[in-house]
Amino acid sequence: MATIAAPQRPQVRREPTAYDALKAHFAAHPEERVKHSHPWDVSRSDIYFEDTWQPVFAEMRAAGPLHWIPESPFGPYWAVVGHKAIQHIEALPETFSSSWEYGGITILNRLTEEEAEAAGVDTRELPMFIAMDRPQHTGQRRTVAPKFTPSAVVDMEAEIRTRTGEVLDRLPRGQTFDWVENVSIELTTGMLAILFGFPWEDRRLLTLWSDWAGDTELATVRSLDETRWGFLQEMGAYFQSLWVERTMDKEPGNDLISMMLHSPAMNQMRPEEFMGNLVLLIVGGNDTTRNTMSGIIHGLDKFPDQRKLFEERPDLIPNAVQECLRMQTPLAHMRRTCTEDTEVFGQTIKKGDKVVLWYLSANRDEDVFDNADKLDITRDNARRHLAFGYGIHRCVGARLAELQLKVLLEEMHKRRMRVHVAGDVERVRANFVHGFRKLEVEITEF
């Protein structure tokens, strides 16, 4: 009986990284960096790169929970900075839409037909279920949700623990190295590869594609549109080859691609929708965990009293995970679009207004968190953080992210690892992904 050969995987590029392309562009064209004239326009990426965003948001929160920003490079928008106001808006998904048809989930504007024509591209929408409203959102989210139930996550713990231990045991002692590259990226790309059933030898492609897809500053540079879209098309083609392979399986697998393939809500997706959901799952699974893994190390180094407490009381690790998520907030914002005139906390938001929910600010709201700029792994309400969002769009993979972070801290403690920041600290220059590009550290023991 003849066997059917598996399809060849397409050729894909492995460089440049989004970061290198963006850095090279602005080195050649410094005049193209976007300008921000309003003092409370927190869409500016420099305040996150320089870690100077805290006082701006504190000033805004003191003046009220939401503010109209009349001008920015992304157009006018409402900046929602209070914890209670964000929860209120998230609880009204019909009034405050996430749909890509209105603008999606980031502060970026959709390209107009005129802008797209001038740039020589098409408008290129990538629908994904986080950028959909009910009922479409419900069916697609329900497809992947079984992968992240409490029992499914527990089933992955042994493998996560083994891989985490192996990564930690390979780290050099007595020399400085980059924690982001050697730990945060390695652990998160490995987890994504397992979730997708992705070829292990190519797992670093997931980081490459995540960065090209999720960088909001990159998306403002029209001359990089073609390169960015090219990388996303290569991602789509590679995953399409995996999709075709999975159709040959006699029994449905339990990886995310197989789950999509056998779901009536997702197995008839248009190519753009398939790519959009891949972007969602890759960026969501990569950036949230990767940047919190780095944020944990930076936070414990910055607050040595908390590191001492972690070393003395491993029973605090589950709460420490929640507190580190609050402090890091790996995705700074989500955007909604108002579908009808409505009043929120004394402000009238008009139909069509862009509403940007700054989770970063909510997680430092002094009305909810005492001494909010301090890491406190004993904080009794750390779980009230909004790092995973709130309401129907709360991160579907939150439990898995929490488990990965808990296991990392437990395996570090088991090895009595004390990690010191010992060199360069470089943050991501973006208003969406909030994290670290580089974190040079050295390991000692406690």
CSV table of C-alpha atoms in Angstrom, one decimal:
chain,number,residue,atom,x,y,z
A,1,MET,CA,0.0,0.0,0.0
A,2,ALA,CA,1.4,3.4,-1.0
A,3,THR,CA,2.3,5.9,1.8
A,4,ILE,CA,1.5,9.5,1.5
A,5,ALA,CA,4.6,11.6,2.0
A,6,ALA,CA,4.4,14.5,4.4
A,7,PRO,CA,4.5,17.9,2.8
A,8,GLN,CA,7.7,19.8,2.6
A,9,ARG,CA,7.9,22.7,5.0
A,10,PRO,CA,8.5,26.0,3.2
A,11,GLN,CA,11.7,27.9,3.3
A,12,VAL,CA,11.6,30.7,6.0
A,13,ARG,CA,14.0,33.5,7.0
A,14,ARG,CA,15.6,33.5,10.4
A,15,GLU,CA,16.8,37.0,10.3
A,16,PRO,CA,16.7,39.9,10.7
A,17,THR,CA,14.9,40.1,14.0
A,18,ALA,CA,12.2,42.8,14.3
A,19,TYR,CA,14.4,44.6,16.8
A,20,ASP,CA,17.4,44.7,14.5
A,21,ALA,CA,15.3,45.9,11.6
A,22,LEU,CA,13.7,48.6,13.6
A,23,LYS,CA,17.0,49.7,15.1
A,24,ALA,CA,18.6,49.9,11.7
A,25,HIS,CA,15.7,51.9,10.3
A,26,PHE,CA,15.8,54.6,13.0
A,27,ALA,CA,19.5,54.8,12.8
A,28,ALA,CA,19.2,55.7,9.1
A,29,HIS,CA,16.0,57.8,9.6
A,30,PRO,CA,16.0,59.3,13.1
A,31,GLU,CA,13.6,62.0,11.9
A,32,GLU,CA,10.9,59.4,11.4
A,33,ARG,CA,10.4,58.7,15.1
A,34,VAL,CA,6.9,59.6,16.0
A,35,LYS,CA,6.3,62.8,18.0
A,36,HIS,CA,4.1,63.1,21.1
A,37,SER,CA,2.9,66.6,22.0
A,38,HIS,CA,0.4,65.8,24.8
A,39,PRO,CA,2.0,65.4,28.3
A,40,TRP,CA,-0.4,62.6,29.1
A,41,ASP,CA,0.0,60.7,25.8
A,42,VAL,CA,1.2,57.5,27.2
A,43,SER,CA,1.4,55.8,23.8
A,44,ARG,CA,5.1,57.1,23.6
A,45,SER,CA,7.5,54.1,23.7
A,46,ASP,CA,10.4,56.0,25.3
A,47,ILE,CA,8.8,56.0,28.8
A,48,TYR,CA,8.7,52.2,28.8
A,49,PHE,CA,12.2,51.8,27.3
A,50,GLU,CA,13.6,54.2,30.0
A,51,ASP,CA,11.3,52.9,32.7
A,52,THR,CA,9.9,56.4,33.5
A,53,TRP,CA,6.2,55.7,33.0
A,54,GLN,CA,5.2,55.4,36.6
A,55,PRO,CA,5.0,59.1,37.6
A,56,VAL,CA,3.0,60.0,34.4
A,57,PHE,CA,0.3,57.4,35.2
A,58,ALA,CA,0.3,58.3,38.9
A,59,GLU,CA,-0.4,61.9,38.0
A,60,MET,CA,-3.2,60.8,35.7
A,61,ARG,CA,-4.8,58.5,38.3
A,62,ALA,CA,-4.7,61.3,40.8
A,63,ALA,CA,-6.7,63.5,38.4
A,64,GLY,CA,-9.3,60.8,37.5
A,65,PRO,CA,-9.7,57.2,36.2
A,66,LEU,CA,-9.9,58.1,32.5
A,67,HIS,CA,-8.8,61.0,30.3
A,68,TRP,CA,-9.3,62.2,26.8
A,69,ILE,CA,-6.0,62.5,24.9
A,70,PRO,CA,-7.0,64.7,21.9
A,71,GLU,CA,-3.8,64.1,19.9
A,72,SER,CA,-1.3,61.4,19.4
A,73,PRO,CA,0.5,59.6,16.5
A,74,PHE,CA,-2.3,57.0,16.8
A,75,GLY,CA,-5.1,59.6,16.8
A,76,PRO,CA,-7.2,60.8,19.7
A,77,TYR,CA,-8.1,58.2,22.4
A,78,TRP,CA,-9.4,57.7,25.9
A,79,ALA,CA,-6.7,56.7,28.4
A,80,VAL,CA,-8.3,54.5,31.1
A,81,VAL,CA,-5.9,54.4,34.0
A,82,GLY,CA,-7.9,53.3,37.0
A,83,HIS,CA,-8.4,49.7,38.1
A,84,LYS,CA,-12.1,50.0,38.8
A,85,ALA,CA,-12.8,51.8,35.5
A,86,ILE,CA,-11.0,49.2,33.5
A,87,GLN,CA,-13.0,46.4,35.1
A,88,HIS,CA,-16.2,48.3,34.4
A,89,ILE,CA,-15.4,48.8,30.7
A,90,GLU,CA,-14.2,45.2,30.3
A,91,ALA,CA,-17.5,44.0,31.8
A,92,LEU,CA,-19.4,45.7,28.9
A,93,PRO,CA,-18.1,43.9,25.8
A,94,GLU,CA,-21.1,44.9,23.7
A,95,THR,CA,-20.6,48.6,24.4
A,96,PHE,CA,-16.8,48.4,24.2
A,97,SER,CA,-16.0,46.2,21.3
A,98,SER,CA,-12.7,44.3,20.7
A,99,SER,CA,-13.6,43.5,17.1
A,100,TRP,CA,-10.9,43.9,14.4
A,101,GLU,CA,-13.6,45.4,12.3
A,102,TYR,CA,-13.6,48.5,14.5
A,103,GLY,CA,-9.9,48.6,15.1
A,104,GLY,CA,-8.9,45.6,17.2
A,105,ILE,CA,-7.1,45.3,20.5
A,106,THR,CA,-4.1,47.6,20.2
A,107,ILE,CA,-3.8,51.4,20.0
A,108,LEU,CA,-2.7,51.1,16.4
A,109,ASN,CA,-5.0,52.5,13.7
A,110,ARG,CA,-6.2,50.4,10.9
A,111,LEU,CA,-4.7,51.5,7.6
A,112,THR,CA,-7.1,53.5,5.5
A,113,GLU,CA,-7.4,52.5,1.8
A,114,GLU,CA,-5.5,55.7,0.9
A,115,GLU,CA,-2.7,55.0,3.3
A,116,ALA,CA,-2.4,51.4,2.1
A,117,GLU,CA,-2.3,52.4,-1.5
A,118,ALA,CA,0.4,55.0,-0.8
A,119,ALA,CA,2.5,52.4,1.0
A,120,GLY,CA,2.0,49.9,-1.8
A,121,VAL,CA,0.3,47.4,0.5
A,122,ASP,CA,-3.3,46.2,1.1
A,123,THR,CA,-5.0,46.7,4.4
A,124,ARG,CA,-4.2,43.2,5.5
A,125,GLU,CA,-6.5,42.4,8.4
A,126,LEU,CA,-5.6,39.4,10.6
A,127,PRO,CA,-8.8,38.6,12.5
A,128,MET,CA,-8.2,36.6,15.8
A,129,PHE,CA,-10.6,35.5,18.4
A,130,ILE,CA,-9.3,38.0,21.0
A,131,ALA,CA,-10.2,40.7,18.4
A,132,MET,CA,-13.8,39.4,17.9
A,133,ASP,CA,-17.0,40.0,19.7
A,134,ARG,CA,-19.6,37.4,20.8
A,135,PRO,CA,-20.7,34.9,19.5
A,136,GLN,CA,-17.8,34.4,17.1
A,137,HIS,CA,-15.3,35.0,19.9
A,138,THR,CA,-17.0,32.4,22.1
A,139,GLY,CA,-16.8,29.5,19.6
A,140,GLN,CA,-13.2,30.0,18.7
A,141,ARG,CA,-12.0,30.6,22.3
A,142,ARG,CA,-13.9,27.4,23.3
A,143,THR,CA,-11.9,25.5,20.7
A,144,VAL,CA,-8.5,26.1,22.4
A,145,ALA,CA,-9.7,26.4,26.0
A,146,PRO,CA,-9.5,22.6,26.8
A,147,LYS,CA,-5.7,22.9,26.4
A,148,PHE,CA,-5.7,25.3,29.4
A,149,THR,CA,-8.2,23.7,31.9
A,150,PRO,CA,-6.9,23.0,35.4
A,151,SER,CA,-6.6,19.3,34.7
A,152,ALA,CA,-4.8,19.8,31.3
A,153,VAL,CA,-2.3,22.2,32.9
A,154,VAL,CA,-1.6,19.8,35.8
A,155,ASP,CA,-0.9,17.1,33.2
A,156,MET,CA,1.9,19.4,31.8
A,157,GLU,CA,3.6,20.1,35.1
A,158,ALA,CA,6.0,17.2,35.1
A,159,GLU,CA,7.3,18.1,31.6
A,160,ILE,CA,7.5,21.8,32.5
A,161,ARG,CA,9.5,21.0,35.6
A,162,THR,CA,11.9,18.7,33.8
A,163,ARG,CA,12.6,21.2,31.1
A,164,THR,CA,13.0,24.1,33.6
A,165,GLY,CA,15.5,22.1,35.6
A,166,GLU,CA,17.5,21.3,32.5
A,167,VAL,CA,17.6,24.9,31.4
A,168,LEU,CA,18.7,26.1,34.9
A,169,ASP,CA,21.3,23.4,35.2
A,170,ARG,CA,23.0,24.5,31.9
A,171,LEU,CA,23.4,28.1,33.1
A,172,PRO,CA,27.0,29.2,33.6
A,173,ARG,CA,28.4,29.9,37.1
A,174,GLY,CA,30.9,32.6,37.9
A,175,GLN,CA,30.2,34.6,34.7
A,176,THR,CA,27.7,37.1,33.4
A,177,PHE,CA,25.1,36.0,30.9
A,178,ASP,CA,21.8,37.2,29.4
A,179,TRP,CA,18.8,35.8,31.4
A,180,VAL,CA,16.4,36.8,28.6
A,181,GLU,CA,18.2,34.8,26.0
A,182,ASN,CA,19.2,31.8,28.1
A,183,VAL,CA,16.2,31.3,30.3
A,184,SER,CA,13.1,33.4,29.4
A,185,ILE,CA,13.1,32.8,25.7
A,186,GLU,CA,14.3,29.2,25.9
A,187,LEU,CA,11.5,28.2,28.4
A,188,THR,CA,8.7,30.0,26.6
A,189,THR,CA,9.5,29.0,23.1
A,190,GLY,CA,9.9,25.4,24.3
A,191,MET,CA,6.4,25.6,25.9
A,192,LEU,CA,4.9,27.0,22.7
A,193,ALA,CA,6.6,24.3,20.6
A,194,ILE,CA,4.9,21.6,22.9
A,195,LEU,CA,1.5,23.3,22.7
A,196,PHE,CA,1.6,23.5,18.9
A,197,GLY,CA,3.4,20.2,18.3
A,198,PHE,CA,5.9,22.4,16.6
A,199,PRO,CA,9.2,21.0,15.3
A,200,TRP,CA,11.6,21.3,18.2
A,201,GLU,CA,14.7,22.2,16.1
A,202,ASP,CA,12.8,25.2,14.7
A,203,ARG,CA,11.3,26.5,18.0
A,204,ARG,CA,13.2,29.8,17.9
A,205,LEU,CA,11.2,30.7,14.9
A,206,LEU,CA,8.3,31.2,17.3
A,207,THR,CA,10.2,34.0,19.1
A,208,LEU,CA,11.2,35.6,15.7
A,209,TRP,CA,7.5,35.6,14.5
A,210,SER,CA,6.2,36.8,17.9
A,211,ASP,CA,8.4,39.9,17.8
A,212,TRP,CA,7.6,40.7,14.2
A,213,ALA,CA,3.9,40.4,14.9
A,214,GLY,CA,3.6,42.0,18.3
A,215,ASP,CA,5.8,45.2,18.0
A,216,THR,CA,3.5,48.2,17.9
A,217,GLU,CA,6.4,50.6,17.1
A,218,LEU,CA,7.4,48.4,14.2
A,219,ALA,CA,3.9,48.7,12.8
A,220,THR,CA,4.2,52.5,12.6
A,221,VAL,CA,7.0,52.3,10.1
A,222,ARG,CA,5.4,52.0,6.6
A,223,SER,CA,8.7,51.1,4.9
A,224,LEU,CA,8.9,47.9,7.0
A,225,ASP,CA,5.4,46.8,6.2
A,226,GLU,CA,6.5,44.5,3.3
A,227,THR,CA,9.2,42.9,5.5
A,228,ARG,CA,6.8,42.4,8.4
A,229,TRP,CA,4.0,41.0,6.2
A,230,GLY,CA,6.6,38.7,4.5
A,231,PHE,CA,7.6,37.2,7.9
A,232,LEU,CA,3.9,36.7,8.8
A,233,GLN,CA,3.2,35.0,5.5
A,234,GLU,CA,6.2,32.7,6.1
A,235,MET,CA,4.8,31.9,9.5
A,236,GLY,CA,1.4,31.1,8.0
A,237,ALA,CA,2.9,28.9,5.3
A,238,TYR,CA,4.9,27.0,7.8
A,239,PHE,CA,1.9,26.4,10.1
A,240,GLN,CA,-0.2,25.5,7.0
A,241,SER,CA,2.3,22.7,6.3
A,242,LEU,CA,1.8,21.4,9.9
A,243,TRP,CA,-2.0,21.7,9.4
A,244,VAL,CA,-1.8,19.5,6.3
A,245,GLU,CA,0.4,17.0,8.2
A,246,ARG,CA,-2.1,16.8,11.0
A,247,THR,CA,-4.9,16.0,8.6
A,248,MET,CA,-3.0,12.7,7.8
A,249,ASP,CA,-3.1,11.7,11.5
A,250,LYS,CA,-5.3,8.6,12.1
A,251,GLU,CA,-6.3,9.9,15.5
A,252,PRO,CA,-6.8,13.6,16.4
A,253,GLY,CA,-3.9,14.9,18.4
A,254,ASN,CA,-4.2,17.2,21.5
A,255,ASP,CA,-2.0,20.0,20.2
A,256,LEU,CA,-3.5,23.4,19.3
A,257,ILE,CA,-3.3,22.8,15.6
A,258,SER,CA,-5.2,19.5,15.8
A,259,MET,CA,-7.8,21.1,18.1
A,260,MET,CA,-8.4,23.9,15.5
A,261,LEU,CA,-8.5,21.3,12.7
A,262,HIS,CA,-11.2,19.3,14.4
A,263,SER,CA,-13.3,22.3,15.5
A,264,PRO,CA,-16.4,23.4,13.5
A,265,ALA,CA,-15.8,26.9,14.8
A,266,MET,CA,-12.2,27.1,13.4
A,267,ASN,CA,-11.6,24.4,10.7
A,268,GLN,CA,-13.1,26.6,8.0
A,269,MET,CA,-11.0,29.7,8.8
A,270,ARG,CA,-9.9,32.0,6.0
A,271,PRO,CA,-6.0,32.1,5.7
A,272,GLU,CA,-6.0,35.6,7.3
A,273,GLU,CA,-8.0,34.3,10.2
A,274,PHE,CA,-5.7,31.3,10.6
A,275,MET,CA,-2.7,33.6,10.7
A,276,GLY,CA,-4.5,36.0,13.1
A,277,ASN,CA,-5.1,33.3,15.6
A,278,LEU,CA,-1.6,32.0,15.3
A,279,VAL,CA,-0.3,35.5,16.1
A,280,LEU,CA,-2.6,35.7,19.1
A,281,LEU,CA,-1.5,32.3,20.5
A,282,ILE,CA,2.2,32.9,19.8
A,283,VAL,CA,2.3,36.5,21.1
A,284,GLY,CA,0.0,35.7,24.0
A,285,GLY,CA,1.9,32.5,25.0
A,286,ASN,CA,5.3,34.0,24.4
A,287,ASP,CA,5.4,37.6,25.6
A,288,THR,CA,3.4,37.3,28.8
A,289,THR,CA,5.5,34.5,30.2
A,290,ARG,CA,8.8,35.5,28.7
A,291,ASN,CA,8.7,39.1,30.1
A,292,THR,CA,7.4,38.1,33.5
A,293,MET,CA,10.3,35.5,33.8
A,294,SER,CA,12.7,38.4,33.3
A,295,GLY,CA,10.6,40.7,35.5
A,296,ILE,CA,10.8,38.3,38.4
A,297,ILE,CA,14.6,38.4,38.3
A,298,HIS,CA,14.8,42.1,38.0
A,299,GLY,CA,12.2,42.6,40.8
A,300,LEU,CA,13.9,40.3,43.3
A,301,ASP,CA,17.2,42.0,42.6
A,302,LYS,CA,15.7,45.5,43.0
A,303,PHE,CA,14.0,44.6,46.2
A,304,PRO,CA,16.6,42.5,48.1
A,305,ASP,CA,14.3,42.2,51.2
A,306,GLN,CA,11.8,40.4,49.0
A,307,ARG,CA,14.5,38.1,47.6
A,308,LYS,CA,15.5,37.2,51.2
A,309,LEU,CA,11.9,36.5,52.0
A,310,PHE,CA,11.6,34.2,48.9
A,311,GLU,CA,14.7,32.4,50.0
A,312,GLU,CA,13.5,31.9,53.6
A,313,ARG,CA,9.8,31.1,52.8
A,314,PRO,CA,9.3,29.0,49.6
A,315,ASP,CA,5.6,28.7,50.7
A,316,LEU,CA,5.2,32.3,49.4
A,317,ILE,CA,6.0,31.3,45.8
A,318,PRO,CA,2.4,31.0,44.5
A,319,ASN,CA,1.6,34.5,45.9
A,320,ALA,CA,5.0,35.8,44.6
A,321,VAL,CA,4.0,34.8,41.1
A,322,GLN,CA,0.9,36.9,41.3
A,323,GLU,CA,2.8,39.9,42.7
A,324,CYS,CA,5.5,39.6,40.0
A,325,LEU,CA,2.7,39.6,37.4
A,326,ARG,CA,1.2,42.7,38.9
A,327,MET,CA,4.6,44.5,39.0
A,328,GLN,CA,5.7,43.5,35.5
A,329,THR,CA,2.3,43.6,33.6
A,330,PRO,CA,3.8,42.1,30.4
A,331,LEU,CA,1.2,43.6,28.1
A,332,ALA,CA,0.8,47.3,28.9
A,333,HIS,CA,-2.6,47.9,27.3
A,334,MET,CA,-5.6,46.6,25.4
A,335,ARG,CA,-7.8,48.7,23.2
A,336,ARG,CA,-11.6,48.8,22.8
A,337,THR,CA,-13.9,50.8,20.5
A,338,CYS,CA,-17.1,52.3,21.8
A,339,THR,CA,-20.2,51.2,19.9
A,340,GLU,CA,-22.7,53.7,21.3
A,341,ASP,CA,-22.6,57.0,23.2
A,342,THR,CA,-22.3,56.1,26.9
A,343,GLU,CA,-21.2,57.6,30.2
A,344,VAL,CA,-18.4,56.2,32.3
A,345,PHE,CA,-17.4,57.7,35.6
A,346,GLY,CA,-18.7,61.1,34.7
A,347,GLN,CA,-17.2,61.1,31.2
A,348,THR,CA,-19.2,60.8,27.9
A,349,ILE,CA,-17.6,58.4,25.5
A,350,LYS,CA,-18.9,58.7,22.0
A,351,LYS,CA,-19.6,56.0,19.5
A,352,GLY,CA,-16.5,55.3,17.5
A,353,ASP,CA,-14.1,56.6,20.2
A,354,LYS,CA,-10.9,54.6,20.8
A,355,VAL,CA,-10.7,53.5,24.4
A,356,VAL,CA,-7.2,52.3,25.6
A,357,LEU,CA,-7.1,50.3,28.9
A,358,TRP,CA,-3.7,50.7,30.5
A,359,TYR,CA,-3.4,47.5,32.6
A,360,LEU,CA,0.1,48.8,33.6
A,361,SER,CA,-1.5,51.7,35.4
A,362,ALA,CA,-4.3,49.7,37.0
A,363,ASN,CA,-1.8,47.4,38.5
A,364,ARG,CA,-0.2,50.4,40.3
A,365,ASP,CA,-3.5,51.9,41.4
A,366,GLU,CA,-3.0,53.1,45.0
A,367,ASP,CA,-6.8,52.8,45.7
A,368,VAL,CA,-6.4,49.0,45.3
A,369,PHE,CA,-2.7,48.2,46.1
A,370,ASP,CA,-1.0,49.8,49.1
A,371,ASN,CA,2.5,51.1,48.3
A,372,ALA,CA,1.9,49.9,44.8
A,373,ASP,CA,5.4,50.6,43.4
A,374,LYS,CA,7.0,48.2,45.8
A,375,LEU,CA,7.3,44.5,45.3
A,376,ASP,CA,5.7,42.7,48.2
A,377,ILE,CA,5.4,38.9,47.8
A,378,THR,CA,3.2,38.8,51.0
A,379,ARG,CA,0.7,41.2,49.5
A,380,ASP,CA,-2.8,39.8,50.4
A,381,ASN,CA,-4.6,41.1,47.3
A,382,ALA,CA,-1.9,40.5,44.6
A,383,ARG,CA,-4.4,38.3,42.7
A,384,ARG,CA,-6.4,41.4,41.9
A,385,HIS,CA,-3.9,42.4,39.3
A,386,LEU,CA,-5.2,42.8,35.7
A,387,ALA,CA,-2.1,41.5,34.0
A,388,PHE,CA,-4.2,38.9,32.2
A,389,GLY,CA,-7.1,41.3,31.5
A,390,TYR,CA,-10.6,40.9,32.8
A,391,GLY,CA,-14.0,39.6,31.7
A,392,ILE,CA,-14.6,37.5,28.6
A,393,HIS,CA,-11.2,38.3,27.0
A,394,ARG,CA,-9.2,37.4,30.1
A,395,CYS,CA,-6.1,35.4,28.9
A,396,VAL,CA,-7.1,31.9,28.1
A,397,GLY,CA,-3.6,30.6,29.0
A,398,ALA,CA,-3.4,32.4,32.4
A,399,ARG,CA,-3.2,29.1,34.4
A,400,LEU,CA,-0.4,27.8,32.2
A,401,ALA,CA,1.6,31.0,32.5
A,402,GLU,CA,1.2,30.9,36.3
A,403,LEU,CA,2.3,27.3,36.4
A,404,GLN,CA,5.5,28.0,34.4
A,405,LEU,CA,6.4,31.0,36.6
A,406,LYS,CA,5.7,29.0,39.8
A,407,VAL,CA,7.8,26.1,38.6
A,408,LEU,CA,10.7,28.4,37.7
A,409,LEU,CA,10.8,29.9,41.2
A,410,GLU,CA,10.5,26.5,42.8
A,411,GLU,CA,13.3,25.0,40.7
A,412,MET,CA,15.5,28.1,41.4
A,413,HIS,CA,14.8,27.7,45.1
A,414,LYS,CA,15.5,24.0,45.0
A,415,ARG,CA,19.0,24.8,43.6
A,416,ARG,CA,19.4,27.7,46.0
A,417,MET,CA,20.0,30.0,43.1
A,418,ARG,CA,20.4,33.7,43.8
A,419,VAL,CA,20.4,35.7,40.6
A,420,HIS,CA,22.0,39.2,40.6
A,421,VAL,CA,21.6,41.8,37.9
A,422,ALA,CA,25.2,42.3,36.9
A,423,GLY,CA,25.3,44.1,33.6
A,424,ASP,CA,23.2,45.6,30.9
A,425,VAL,CA,19.4,46.0,31.4
A,426,GLU,CA,17.6,46.8,28.1
A,427,ARG,CA,13.9,47.1,28.0
A,428,VAL,CA,11.5,46.7,25.0
A,429,ARG,CA,10.8,50.1,23.3
A,430,ALA,CA,7.1,49.7,22.8
A,431,ASN,CA,3.7,50.7,24.3
A,432,PHE,CA,2.1,47.2,24.0
A,433,VAL,CA,4.6,44.5,25.0
A,434,HIS,CA,6.2,45.5,28.3
A,435,GLY,CA,9.4,43.6,29.0
A,436,PHE,CA,13.1,43.1,28.7
A,437,ARG,CA,15.3,42.8,25.6
A,438,LYS,CA,18.4,42.0,27.6
A,439,LEU,CA,19.0,41.3,31.3
A,440,GLU,CA,22.6,40.4,32.1
A,441,VAL,CA,23.0,38.5,35.4
A,442,GLU,CA,25.3,36.4,37.5
A,443,ILE,CA,24.3,33.4,39.7
A,444,THR,CA,25.5,32.8,43.2
A,445,GLU,CA,23.9,30.6,46.0
A,446,PHE,CA,22.1,31.4,49.1
